[in-house]
């Protein structure tokens, strides 16, 4: 079977420092409003009064670092009218900006918000797995930047053999839609997909 | 909502209106030719036919405003294998070409009536494929309020409703023009116009009934899959949704009945013409509001 690259994310180790997000932004020189890797803070629960005290009631929170998942069933590639989006032999999905018409249809199609619009250029952009670094045998910038070693990448079959098959927890969409090449070690507080009681706490300008 | 969405509203409404007009015009022309001969049928509908092209062209021009990089627009037909957007553009261009070929043949009376008829049916079939492709563009799992069977059904309802009313208005305009140029031929044309508008009025009542089945079905299906969108439609956008219902009801229903009555009584041409214009305006605004709500209430499944 051909190699398919994917990402591994250890949600139990992530502290939400967003170093991966900034490393990606820096490495790829992304403009304002474009973030190929984003750290989502998902949390919920409440505080209830007990006597003269307030005590936490089911309070929980965890982080998810997400980029493009270079999916098995990439809805973005299927939707793109210009064939600007292509899936490479190693499974990396790239966008040819010279081909892109800027219709943003891939943005509608992707349930992960991975393709993002560059207002100045009028075209779409997305995570390219740091293809230039890969070509030099180096790691993607986000993986190397993580101070908690919560990110890794590699052949998805190997990642799954090592870390299991979880590829979605709340607030991610159910994995059957696009079959993402993502392996997650869930946080101990992680909520199952579709059963979430929390909300994404990030401010809009953080994402 | 921003300018880009208005570009899509303009494009989808105008393209559907042109397809609907073409189909409605074809049906009218066919039956009129059978009843009163080719010459009278041409007199009734040829000028209306020429109005369809600019409407489609305007819609397609508006669609370019939706693009971040319009220079690459010509590349947008290269993924016919999997992209409904590619197919939509492909059928849009094909419909424009087939429609233009037919319009030129009809205007210059090139080839026989039968051959022109075949070209017209081919163009109409491409138009249907265009509206279907347009609706399939919105059938995606990540947009739950769009990914419903009511999307293609409502696109076709809009196509026919706007087709009927746009052509109603166009026939009236044509009649006044014919009468001003050549009062002698106007009486036959007047009978044909009244007959046609009576049929249009009947069709509009039927289409209105269909709309009023479709809209509750949409809300019900939407509420099942995407409660946020359904809540927006009846909450935040409730007044606009109500206005949309009232306009279509008044245009297609109440004015439809008036149109039928006016068209049934000779001598009421002035009233009939005015009713046809006003009904078209009401239905058009109602459908534009409907399409606005279609975009404005859509939510994204997953992470934005």
Short mmCIF file of C-alpha atoms in Angstrom, two decimals:
data_model
loop_
_atom_site.label_atom_id
_atom_site.label_comp_id
_atom_site.label_asym_id
_atom_site.label_seq_id
_atom_site.Cartn_x
_atom_site.Cartn_y
_atom_site.Cartn_z
CA UNK A 1 0.00 0.00 0.00
CA UNK A 2 1.22 3.47 -0.83
CA UNK A 3 2.41 5.63 1.98
CA UNK A 4 -0.04 8.12 3.42
CA UNK A 5 1.25 10.83 5.69
CA UNK A 6 -0.76 11.91 8.69
CA UNK A 7 -0.50 13.81 11.95
CA UNK A 8 -0.46 12.51 15.50
CA UNK A 9 -1.67 14.72 18.32
CA UNK A 10 -1.43 13.90 22.01
CA UNK A 11 -4.28 15.83 23.58
CA UNK A 12 -3.38 14.49 27.00
CA UNK A 13 -0.04 16.30 26.82
CA UNK A 14 -1.12 19.56 25.16
CA UNK A 15 -1.24 22.62 27.41
CA UNK A 16 -2.62 24.94 24.73
CA UNK A 17 0.48 27.13 24.45
CA UNK A 18 -0.13 27.60 20.70
CA UNK A 19 3.57 27.36 19.85
CA UNK A 20 2.67 24.98 16.98
CA UNK A 21 0.21 27.55 15.63
CA UNK A 22 2.79 30.33 15.71
CA UNK A 23 5.55 28.11 14.29
CA UNK A 24 3.30 27.26 11.36
CA UNK A 25 2.35 30.86 10.82
CA UNK A 26 6.00 31.95 10.99
CA UNK A 27 7.39 29.17 8.81
CA UNK A 28 4.79 29.67 6.10
CA UNK A 29 4.67 33.46 6.38
CA UNK A 30 0.89 33.43 6.68
CA UNK A 31 -1.04 36.70 6.44
CA UNK A 32 -3.40 38.07 9.06
CA UNK A 33 -6.53 35.95 9.33
CA UNK A 34 -4.91 32.80 7.96
CA UNK A 35 -3.88 30.05 10.36
CA UNK A 36 -3.12 26.63 8.93
CA UNK A 37 -2.71 25.03 12.36
CA UNK A 38 -5.07 26.12 15.07
CA UNK A 39 -5.33 25.21 18.74
CA UNK A 40 -8.93 24.85 19.86
CA UNK A 41 -9.77 25.18 23.54
CA UNK A 42 -12.84 23.08 24.25
CA UNK A 43 -14.37 23.33 27.70
CA UNK A 44 -17.62 23.15 29.60
CA UNK A 45 -19.32 22.53 32.91
CA UNK A 46 -20.49 24.99 35.52
CA UNK A 47 -20.19 26.06 39.14
CA UNK A 48 -22.99 25.37 41.57
CA UNK A 49 -23.65 26.87 44.99
CA UNK A 50 -23.32 24.59 48.02
CA UNK A 51 -23.90 26.34 51.30
CA UNK A 52 -21.84 29.49 51.18
CA UNK A 53 -19.44 28.07 48.62
CA UNK A 54 -19.41 27.57 44.86
CA UNK A 55 -18.10 24.20 43.75
CA UNK A 56 -17.24 23.03 40.23
CA UNK A 57 -19.86 20.86 38.55
CA UNK A 58 -18.55 18.70 35.69
CA UNK A 59 -16.04 21.39 34.77
CA UNK A 60 -13.65 20.18 32.12
CA UNK A 61 -11.40 21.51 29.39
CA UNK A 62 -8.85 20.32 26.90
CA UNK A 63 -7.00 21.47 23.80
CA UNK A 64 -6.86 20.22 20.24
CA UNK A 65 -4.18 21.22 17.77
CA UNK A 66 -5.49 20.81 14.24
CA UNK A 67 -4.37 21.46 10.71
CA UNK A 68 -5.44 19.90 7.43
CA UNK A 69 -5.83 16.16 7.95
CA UNK A 70 -4.96 15.25 4.37
CA UNK A 71 -8.07 13.07 4.37
CA UNK A 72 -8.73 9.74 2.70
CA UNK A 73 -11.95 11.18 1.26
CA UNK A 74 -11.00 14.83 0.71
CA UNK A 75 -14.26 16.68 0.09
CA UNK A 76 -12.21 19.76 -0.75
CA UNK A 77 -10.43 18.03 -3.65
CA UNK A 78 -13.72 16.66 -4.98
CA UNK A 79 -15.41 20.06 -4.71
CA UNK A 80 -12.68 22.18 -6.30
CA UNK A 81 -13.87 23.16 -9.79
CA UNK A 82 -10.42 23.94 -11.14
CA UNK A 83 -8.42 20.90 -9.97
CA UNK A 84 -6.23 23.34 -8.04
CA UNK A 85 -6.36 20.94 -5.09
CA UNK A 86 -4.44 17.74 -5.62
CA UNK A 87 -3.59 14.75 -3.48
CA UNK A 88 0.07 13.84 -3.90
CA UNK A 89 1.37 10.25 -4.01
CA UNK A 90 2.36 10.49 -0.33
CA UNK A 91 -1.19 11.59 0.54
CA UNK A 92 -0.36 15.24 1.11
CA UNK A 93 -3.05 17.54 -0.28
CA UNK A 94 -1.63 20.65 -1.91
CA UNK A 95 -3.16 23.68 -3.56
CA UNK A 96 -1.84 25.15 -6.77
CA UNK A 97 -2.56 28.83 -6.32
CA UNK A 98 -1.96 29.59 -10.00
CA UNK A 99 -4.91 27.35 -10.77
CA UNK A 100 -7.19 28.57 -7.94
CA UNK A 101 -10.16 30.74 -8.90
CA UNK A 102 -10.90 31.82 -5.32
CA UNK A 103 -14.48 30.52 -5.29
CA UNK A 104 -14.05 29.21 -1.72
CA UNK A 105 -16.07 26.10 -2.51
CA UNK A 106 -13.40 23.91 -0.82
CA UNK A 107 -13.92 26.01 2.30
CA UNK A 108 -17.63 25.11 2.27
CA UNK A 109 -16.81 21.44 1.73
CA UNK A 110 -14.17 20.90 4.43
CA UNK A 111 -15.52 20.15 7.92
CA UNK A 112 -12.17 21.10 9.53
CA UNK A 113 -11.84 24.65 8.22
CA UNK A 114 -8.52 23.66 6.64
CA UNK A 115 -8.64 25.57 3.34
CA UNK A 116 -8.41 29.25 4.18
CA UNK A 117 -8.85 32.30 1.99
CA UNK A 118 -6.07 34.82 1.44
CA UNK A 119 -7.96 38.08 0.96
CA UNK A 120 -5.00 39.92 -0.56
CA UNK A 121 -4.22 37.28 -3.18
CA UNK A 122 -7.85 36.24 -3.76
CA UNK A 123 -6.94 32.56 -3.60
CA UNK A 124 -7.14 29.70 -1.14
CA UNK A 125 -4.30 28.54 1.06
CA UNK A 126 -3.86 25.45 3.19
CA UNK A 127 -1.43 23.32 5.20
CA UNK A 128 1.15 21.86 2.83
CA UNK A 129 2.72 19.60 5.46
CA UNK A 130 5.82 21.84 5.16
CA UNK A 131 6.55 20.04 1.93
CA UNK A 132 9.89 21.84 1.51
CA UNK A 133 11.08 20.66 4.93
CA UNK A 134 9.85 17.11 4.22
CA UNK A 135 11.81 17.12 0.97
CA UNK A 136 14.94 17.90 3.00
CA UNK A 137 14.19 15.08 5.40
CA UNK A 138 13.13 17.45 8.17
CA UNK A 139 10.01 17.58 10.30
CA UNK A 140 7.08 19.96 9.75
CA UNK A 141 7.58 23.19 11.72
CA UNK A 142 4.65 22.53 14.08
CA UNK A 143 6.00 19.12 15.10
CA UNK A 144 9.45 20.46 15.93
CA UNK A 145 8.09 23.50 17.72
CA UNK A 146 5.91 21.72 20.28
CA UNK A 147 7.56 22.00 23.71
CA UNK A 148 5.41 19.14 25.06
CA UNK A 149 6.18 16.73 22.22
CA UNK A 150 2.44 16.49 21.68
CA UNK A 151 2.71 16.52 17.88
CA UNK A 152 4.19 13.97 15.54
CA UNK A 153 3.75 12.92 11.95
CA UNK A 154 4.50 9.95 9.74
CA UNK A 155 2.93 7.13 7.83
CA UNK A 156 -0.63 6.90 9.10
CA UNK A 157 -0.55 3.08 9.35
CA UNK A 158 2.49 3.30 11.63
CA UNK A 159 0.94 6.10 13.69
CA UNK A 160 -2.23 4.06 14.16
CA UNK A 161 -0.25 0.95 15.11
CA UNK A 162 1.60 2.99 17.73
CA UNK A 163 -1.13 5.27 19.08
CA UNK A 164 -4.49 3.71 18.22
CA UNK A 165 -7.37 4.64 15.97
CA UNK A 166 -9.02 7.64 17.60
CA UNK A 167 -9.37 10.40 15.03
CA UNK A 168 -12.18 12.47 16.49
CA UNK A 169 -13.34 13.81 19.83
CA UNK A 170 -15.56 16.82 20.47
CA UNK A 171 -15.72 19.37 18.83
CA UNK A 172 -14.41 17.59 15.75
CA UNK A 173 -16.82 16.32 13.12
CA UNK A 174 -17.45 12.61 12.97
CA UNK A 175 -14.51 10.95 11.20
CA UNK A 176 -16.58 8.96 8.69
CA UNK A 177 -17.27 12.07 6.59
CA UNK A 178 -13.75 12.55 5.26
CA UNK A 179 -11.72 9.80 7.01
CA UNK A 180 -9.02 12.14 8.28
CA UNK A 181 -5.41 11.01 8.54
CA UNK A 182 -5.16 12.04 12.13
CA UNK A 183 -4.50 10.04 15.27
CA UNK A 184 -5.39 11.51 18.63
CA UNK A 185 -4.52 10.40 22.12
CA UNK A 186 -7.59 11.79 23.85
CA UNK A 187 -7.31 13.91 26.93
CA UNK A 188 -8.75 12.14 29.99
CA UNK A 189 -11.55 14.71 29.97
CA UNK A 190 -12.25 14.32 26.25
CA UNK A 191 -15.88 14.07 25.22
CA UNK A 192 -17.05 11.73 22.49
CA UNK A 193 -18.10 13.15 19.13
CA UNK A 194 -21.73 14.26 19.03
CA UNK A 195 -22.09 14.09 22.81
CA UNK A 196 -20.28 17.27 23.71
CA UNK A 197 -21.52 19.49 26.49
CA UNK A 198 -18.83 22.14 26.06
CA UNK A 199 -18.06 24.97 23.69
CA UNK A 200 -15.03 26.27 21.83
CA UNK A 201 -13.65 29.04 23.99
CA UNK A 202 -11.27 30.66 21.53
CA UNK A 203 -12.02 34.21 20.48
CA UNK A 204 -12.79 34.51 16.77
CA UNK A 205 -9.54 36.41 16.19
CA UNK A 206 -7.53 33.53 17.64
CA UNK A 207 -8.70 31.11 14.95
CA UNK B 1 -23.78 37.85 4.42
CA UNK B 2 -21.50 39.96 2.27
CA UNK B 3 -21.15 41.06 -1.34
CA UNK B 4 -19.96 37.62 -2.39
CA UNK B 5 -23.20 36.05 -1.26
CA UNK B 6 -25.18 38.74 -3.09
CA UNK B 7 -23.28 37.74 -6.20
CA UNK B 8 -24.51 34.18 -5.71
CA UNK B 9 -28.09 35.31 -5.06
CA UNK B 10 -28.03 37.39 -8.24
CA UNK B 11 -26.46 34.61 -10.28
CA UNK B 12 -28.73 31.79 -9.12
CA UNK B 13 -31.93 33.84 -9.40
CA UNK B 14 -31.14 35.26 -12.86
CA UNK B 15 -29.86 31.95 -14.25
CA UNK B 16 -32.92 30.12 -12.96
CA UNK B 17 -35.19 32.85 -14.30
CA UNK B 18 -33.61 32.53 -17.74
CA UNK B 19 -33.94 28.72 -17.77
CA UNK B 20 -37.55 28.95 -16.56
CA UNK B 21 -38.34 31.65 -19.12
CA UNK B 22 -36.84 29.58 -21.91
CA UNK B 23 -38.88 26.51 -20.98
CA UNK B 24 -42.11 28.45 -20.47
CA UNK B 25 -41.59 30.34 -23.72
CA UNK B 26 -40.95 27.07 -25.56
CA UNK B 27 -44.18 25.56 -24.28
CA UNK B 28 -46.19 28.68 -25.14
CA UNK B 29 -44.67 28.90 -28.61
CA UNK B 30 -45.33 25.24 -29.32
CA UNK B 31 -49.00 25.37 -28.38
CA UNK B 32 -49.62 28.77 -29.95
CA UNK B 33 -48.07 27.62 -33.23
CA UNK B 34 -50.34 24.56 -33.17
CA UNK B 35 -53.40 26.66 -32.50
CA UNK B 36 -52.87 29.85 -34.48
CA UNK B 37 -49.97 29.15 -36.79
CA UNK B 38 -46.27 29.80 -36.69
CA UNK B 39 -46.46 33.46 -37.68
CA UNK B 40 -48.73 34.49 -34.84
CA UNK B 41 -46.69 32.42 -32.38
CA UNK B 42 -43.47 34.11 -33.50
CA UNK B 43 -45.09 37.52 -33.19
CA UNK B 44 -46.14 36.70 -29.65
CA UNK B 45 -42.83 35.32 -28.42
CA UNK B 46 -39.79 36.27 -30.53
CA UNK B 47 -39.04 39.52 -28.69
CA UNK B 48 -39.51 37.82 -25.34
CA UNK B 49 -36.96 35.21 -26.43
CA UNK B 50 -34.38 37.90 -27.06
CA UNK B 51 -34.83 39.21 -23.53
CA UNK B 52 -33.66 35.92 -22.03
CA UNK B 53 -30.06 36.16 -23.24
CA UNK B 54 -29.21 39.42 -21.44
CA UNK B 55 -30.73 38.07 -18.20
CA UNK B 56 -28.48 35.01 -18.33
CA UNK B 57 -25.45 37.11 -19.30
CA UNK B 58 -26.09 39.47 -16.38
CA UNK B 59 -26.38 36.48 -14.01
CA UNK B 60 -23.14 34.98 -15.26
CA UNK B 61 -21.36 38.32 -14.96
CA UNK B 62 -22.60 38.55 -11.36
CA UNK B 63 -21.19 35.09 -10.64
CA UNK B 64 -17.72 36.42 -11.41
CA UNK B 65 -18.03 38.85 -8.50
CA UNK B 66 -18.15 35.82 -6.24
CA UNK B 67 -14.61 34.84 -7.22
CA UNK B 68 -11.45 35.94 -5.44
CA UNK B 69 -9.46 35.53 -8.64
CA UNK B 70 -11.82 35.99 -11.64
CA UNK B 71 -8.90 35.84 -14.07
CA UNK B 72 -8.83 32.09 -13.53
CA UNK B 73 -12.59 31.73 -14.11
CA UNK B 74 -12.09 29.84 -17.36
CA UNK B 75 -10.30 27.08 -15.43
CA UNK B 76 -13.41 26.37 -13.38
CA UNK B 77 -14.74 23.74 -15.77
CA UNK B 78 -11.76 21.43 -15.46
CA UNK B 79 -13.07 19.17 -12.70
CA UNK B 80 -16.24 17.81 -14.30
CA UNK B 81 -15.35 14.40 -12.88
CA UNK B 82 -16.18 15.24 -9.26
CA UNK B 83 -17.12 18.91 -8.84
CA UNK B 84 -20.75 19.99 -9.13
CA UNK B 85 -19.49 23.56 -9.33
CA UNK B 86 -17.59 22.65 -12.50
CA UNK B 87 -20.70 20.97 -13.87
CA UNK B 88 -22.82 24.01 -13.03
CA UNK B 89 -20.48 26.31 -14.93
CA UNK B 90 -20.22 23.84 -17.81
CA UNK B 91 -23.99 23.57 -18.21
CA UNK B 92 -24.32 27.34 -17.73
CA UNK B 93 -22.01 28.04 -20.65
CA UNK B 94 -23.58 25.27 -22.73
CA UNK B 95 -27.08 26.63 -22.06
CA UNK B 96 -25.95 30.11 -23.07
CA UNK B 97 -24.48 28.77 -26.32
CA UNK B 98 -27.45 26.51 -27.17
CA UNK B 99 -29.90 29.27 -26.27
CA UNK B 100 -28.02 31.77 -28.41
CA UNK B 101 -27.92 29.34 -31.35
CA UNK B 102 -31.66 28.82 -31.06
CA UNK B 103 -32.33 32.55 -30.69
CA UNK B 104 -30.37 33.34 -33.85
CA UNK B 105 -32.10 30.51 -35.77
CA UNK B 106 -35.50 31.68 -34.59
CA UNK B 107 -34.84 35.37 -35.22
CA UNK B 108 -33.46 34.84 -38.72
CA UNK B 109 -35.82 31.91 -39.37
CA UNK B 110 -32.94 29.59 -40.21
CA UNK B 111 -33.94 25.95 -40.90
CA UNK B 112 -37.44 24.54 -40.57
CA UNK B 113 -39.84 24.92 -37.66
CA UNK B 114 -39.22 21.27 -36.68
CA UNK B 115 -35.44 21.60 -36.65
CA UNK B 116 -35.64 24.80 -34.61
CA UNK B 117 -37.96 22.96 -32.26
CA UNK B 118 -35.39 20.21 -31.72
CA UNK B 119 -32.68 22.80 -30.99
CA UNK B 120 -35.04 24.45 -28.50
CA UNK B 121 -35.73 21.18 -26.68
CA UNK B 122 -32.01 20.40 -26.50
CA UNK B 123 -31.35 23.87 -25.04
CA UNK B 124 -34.21 23.41 -22.56
CA UNK B 125 -32.81 20.02 -21.48
CA UNK B 126 -29.40 21.65 -20.91
CA UNK B 127 -31.18 24.32 -18.88
CA UNK B 128 -32.73 21.63 -16.67
CA UNK B 129 -29.27 20.08 -16.23
CA UNK B 130 -27.99 23.54 -15.26
CA UNK B 131 -30.62 24.04 -12.55
CA UNK B 132 -30.03 20.51 -11.25
CA UNK B 133 -26.25 21.06 -11.12
CA UNK B 134 -26.84 24.40 -9.39
CA UNK B 135 -28.81 22.66 -6.66
CA UNK B 136 -26.26 19.85 -6.29
CA UNK B 137 -23.55 22.45 -5.59
CA UNK B 138 -25.28 23.03 -2.26
CA UNK B 139 -25.82 19.37 -1.41
CA UNK B 140 -22.82 18.86 0.85
CA UNK B 141 -22.64 17.13 4.23
CA UNK B 142 -20.91 20.11 5.82
CA UNK B 143 -23.89 22.42 5.13
CA UNK B 144 -26.81 20.62 6.79
CA UNK B 145 -29.51 23.22 6.05
CA UNK B 146 -28.71 22.92 2.34
CA UNK B 147 -28.14 19.17 2.17
CA UNK B 148 -31.86 18.42 1.88
CA UNK B 149 -34.10 17.23 -0.93
CA UNK B 150 -35.91 20.58 -0.70
CA UNK B 151 -32.87 22.34 -2.24
CA UNK B 152 -33.29 20.90 -5.76
CA UNK B 153 -37.09 21.03 -5.45
CA UNK B 154 -37.10 24.70 -4.45
CA UNK B 155 -34.58 25.59 -7.17
CA UNK B 156 -36.90 24.07 -9.76
CA UNK B 157 -39.93 25.76 -8.20
CA UNK B 158 -38.16 29.12 -8.43
CA UNK B 159 -37.16 28.36 -12.02
CA UNK B 160 -40.74 27.75 -13.12
CA UNK B 161 -42.34 30.47 -11.01
CA UNK B 162 -39.95 33.15 -12.25
CA UNK B 163 -40.17 31.73 -15.77
CA UNK B 164 -43.95 32.08 -15.80
CA UNK B 165 -44.01 35.60 -14.36
CA UNK B 166 -41.03 36.95 -16.32
CA UNK B 167 -42.56 35.72 -19.55
CA UNK B 168 -45.96 37.06 -18.51
CA UNK B 169 -44.42 40.51 -18.14
CA UNK B 170 -42.41 40.11 -21.35
CA UNK B 171 -45.49 39.11 -23.37
CA UNK B 172 -47.39 42.12 -22.08
CA UNK B 173 -44.49 44.43 -23.02
CA UNK B 174 -44.36 42.76 -26.43
CA UNK B 175 -48.09 43.24 -26.90
CA UNK B 176 -47.92 46.97 -26.19
CA UNK B 177 -45.02 47.24 -28.62
CA UNK B 178 -46.85 45.33 -31.35
CA UNK B 179 -49.96 47.40 -30.83
CA UNK B 180 -48.06 50.67 -31.09
CA UNK B 181 -46.34 49.59 -34.32
CA UNK B 182 -49.19 47.88 -36.04
CA UNK B 183 -52.62 48.25 -34.45
CA UNK B 184 -54.12 46.09 -37.21
CA UNK B 185 -52.47 42.86 -36.03
CA UNK B 186 -53.10 43.54 -32.39
CA UNK B 187 -56.50 41.94 -32.05
CA UNK B 188 -55.29 38.40 -32.84
CA UNK B 189 -52.31 39.00 -30.63
CA UNK B 190 -54.59 40.29 -27.92
CA UNK B 191 -56.60 37.05 -27.93
CA UNK B 192 -53.41 34.99 -27.81
CA UNK B 193 -51.99 37.13 -25.01
CA UNK B 194 -55.15 36.77 -22.95
CA UNK B 195 -55.18 32.98 -23.50
CA UNK B 196 -51.53 32.72 -22.53
CA UNK B 197 -51.90 34.83 -19.42
CA UNK B 198 -54.89 32.74 -18.32
CA UNK B 199 -52.68 29.66 -18.54
CA UNK B 200 -49.92 31.48 -16.68
CA UNK B 201 -52.33 32.46 -13.93
CA UNK B 202 -53.45 28.84 -13.57
CA UNK B 203 -49.83 27.63 -13.54
CA UNK B 204 -48.90 30.21 -10.92
CA UNK B 205 -51.64 29.00 -8.54
CA UNK B 206 -50.38 25.42 -8.94
CA UNK B 207 -46.77 26.53 -8.36
CA UNK B 208 -47.82 28.55 -5.35
CA UNK B 209 -49.44 25.43 -3.91
CA UNK B 210 -46.16 23.57 -4.51
CA UNK B 211 -44.18 26.37 -2.80
CA UNK B 212 -46.45 26.23 0.21
CA UNK B 213 -45.86 22.50 0.56
CA UNK B 214 -42.14 22.92 0.04
CA UNK B 215 -41.50 25.69 2.58
CA UNK B 216 -42.90 23.89 5.66
CA UNK B 217 -41.12 20.74 4.46
CA UNK B 218 -37.86 22.69 4.34
CA UNK B 219 -38.32 24.03 7.85
CA UNK B 220 -39.28 20.59 9.16
CA UNK B 221 -36.29 18.88 7.54
CA UNK B 222 -33.97 21.68 8.59
CA UNK B 223 -35.17 21.52 12.16
CA UNK B 224 -34.33 17.81 12.16
CA UNK B 225 -30.77 18.22 10.88
CA UNK B 226 -29.78 21.77 11.74
CA UNK B 227 -31.76 23.34 14.55
CA UNK B 228 -29.60 26.48 14.51
CA UNK B 229 -30.55 27.30 10.92
CA UNK B 230 -34.22 26.59 11.55
CA UNK B 231 -34.15 28.84 14.62
CA UNK B 232 -32.52 31.63 12.58
CA UNK B 233 -35.17 31.35 9.89
CA UNK B 234 -38.08 31.79 12.27
CA UNK B 235 -36.23 33.98 14.79
CA UNK B 236 -33.61 36.45 13.60
CA UNK B 237 -34.89 36.36 10.01
CA UNK B 238 -38.54 35.71 10.89
CA UNK B 239 -39.83 39.04 9.57
CA UNK B 240 -38.01 38.61 6.29
CA UNK B 241 -39.26 35.04 6.00
CA UNK B 242 -42.81 36.26 6.63
CA UNK B 243 -42.38 38.98 4.00
CA UNK B 244 -41.11 36.38 1.56
CA UNK B 245 -44.23 34.26 2.12
CA UNK B 246 -46.56 37.25 1.83
CA UNK B 247 -44.95 38.50 -1.40
CA UNK B 248 -45.10 35.14 -3.14
CA UNK B 249 -48.64 34.58 -1.88
CA UNK B 250 -49.76 38.01 -3.11
CA UNK B 251 -47.84 37.77 -6.40
CA UNK B 252 -48.56 34.20 -7.41
CA UNK B 253 -51.84 33.71 -5.56
CA UNK B 254 -53.91 36.86 -5.21
CA UNK B 255 -52.58 38.61 -8.31
CA UNK B 256 -52.69 35.26 -10.12
CA UNK B 257 -56.45 35.20 -9.56
CA UNK B 258 -56.76 38.85 -10.64
CA UNK B 259 -54.70 38.09 -13.72
CA UNK B 260 -56.98 35.19 -14.60
CA UNK B 261 -60.07 37.34 -14.22
CA UNK B 262 -58.64 40.27 -16.17
CA UNK B 263 -57.43 37.95 -18.93
CA UNK B 264 -60.87 36.37 -19.15
CA UNK B 265 -62.66 39.65 -19.84
CA UNK B 266 -61.95 41.38 -23.18
CA UNK B 267 -61.32 45.10 -22.83
CA UNK B 268 -59.43 44.66 -19.57
CA UNK B 269 -56.00 44.62 -21.26
CA UNK B 270 -54.68 47.64 -19.38
CA UNK B 271 -55.55 46.10 -16.02
CA UNK B 272 -54.24 42.72 -17.14
CA UNK B 273 -50.91 44.23 -18.19
CA UNK B 274 -50.48 46.13 -14.95
CA UNK B 275 -51.35 43.06 -12.88
CA UNK B 276 -48.82 40.98 -14.84
CA UNK B 277 -46.05 43.53 -14.16
CA UNK B 278 -46.85 43.92 -10.48
CA UNK B 279 -47.17 40.16 -9.96
CA UNK B 280 -43.75 39.66 -11.59
CA UNK B 281 -42.22 42.29 -9.31
CA UNK B 282 -43.75 40.68 -6.19
CA UNK B 283 -42.70 37.17 -7.11
CA UNK B 284 -39.19 38.30 -8.07
CA UNK B 285 -38.63 40.16 -4.80
CA UNK B 286 -40.16 37.24 -2.88
CA UNK B 287 -37.83 34.75 -4.55
CA UNK B 288 -34.78 36.98 -4.01
CA UNK B 289 -35.66 37.17 -0.31
CA UNK B 290 -36.07 33.39 -0.28
CA UNK B 291 -32.64 32.90 -1.80
CA UNK B 292 -31.14 35.45 0.60
CA UNK B 293 -32.54 33.41 3.51
CA UNK B 294 -31.17 30.22 1.97
CA UNK B 295 -27.64 31.65 2.25
CA UNK B 296 -28.09 33.72 5.39
CA UNK B 297 -29.38 30.87 7.55
CA UNK B 298 -26.81 28.30 6.47
CA UNK B 299 -24.50 26.99 9.14
CA UNK B 300 -21.30 25.02 8.76
CA UNK B 301 -21.00 21.53 10.18
CA UNK B 302 -17.70 20.90 11.92
CA UNK B 303 -15.04 23.54 12.50
CA UNK B 304 -15.37 26.79 10.62
#
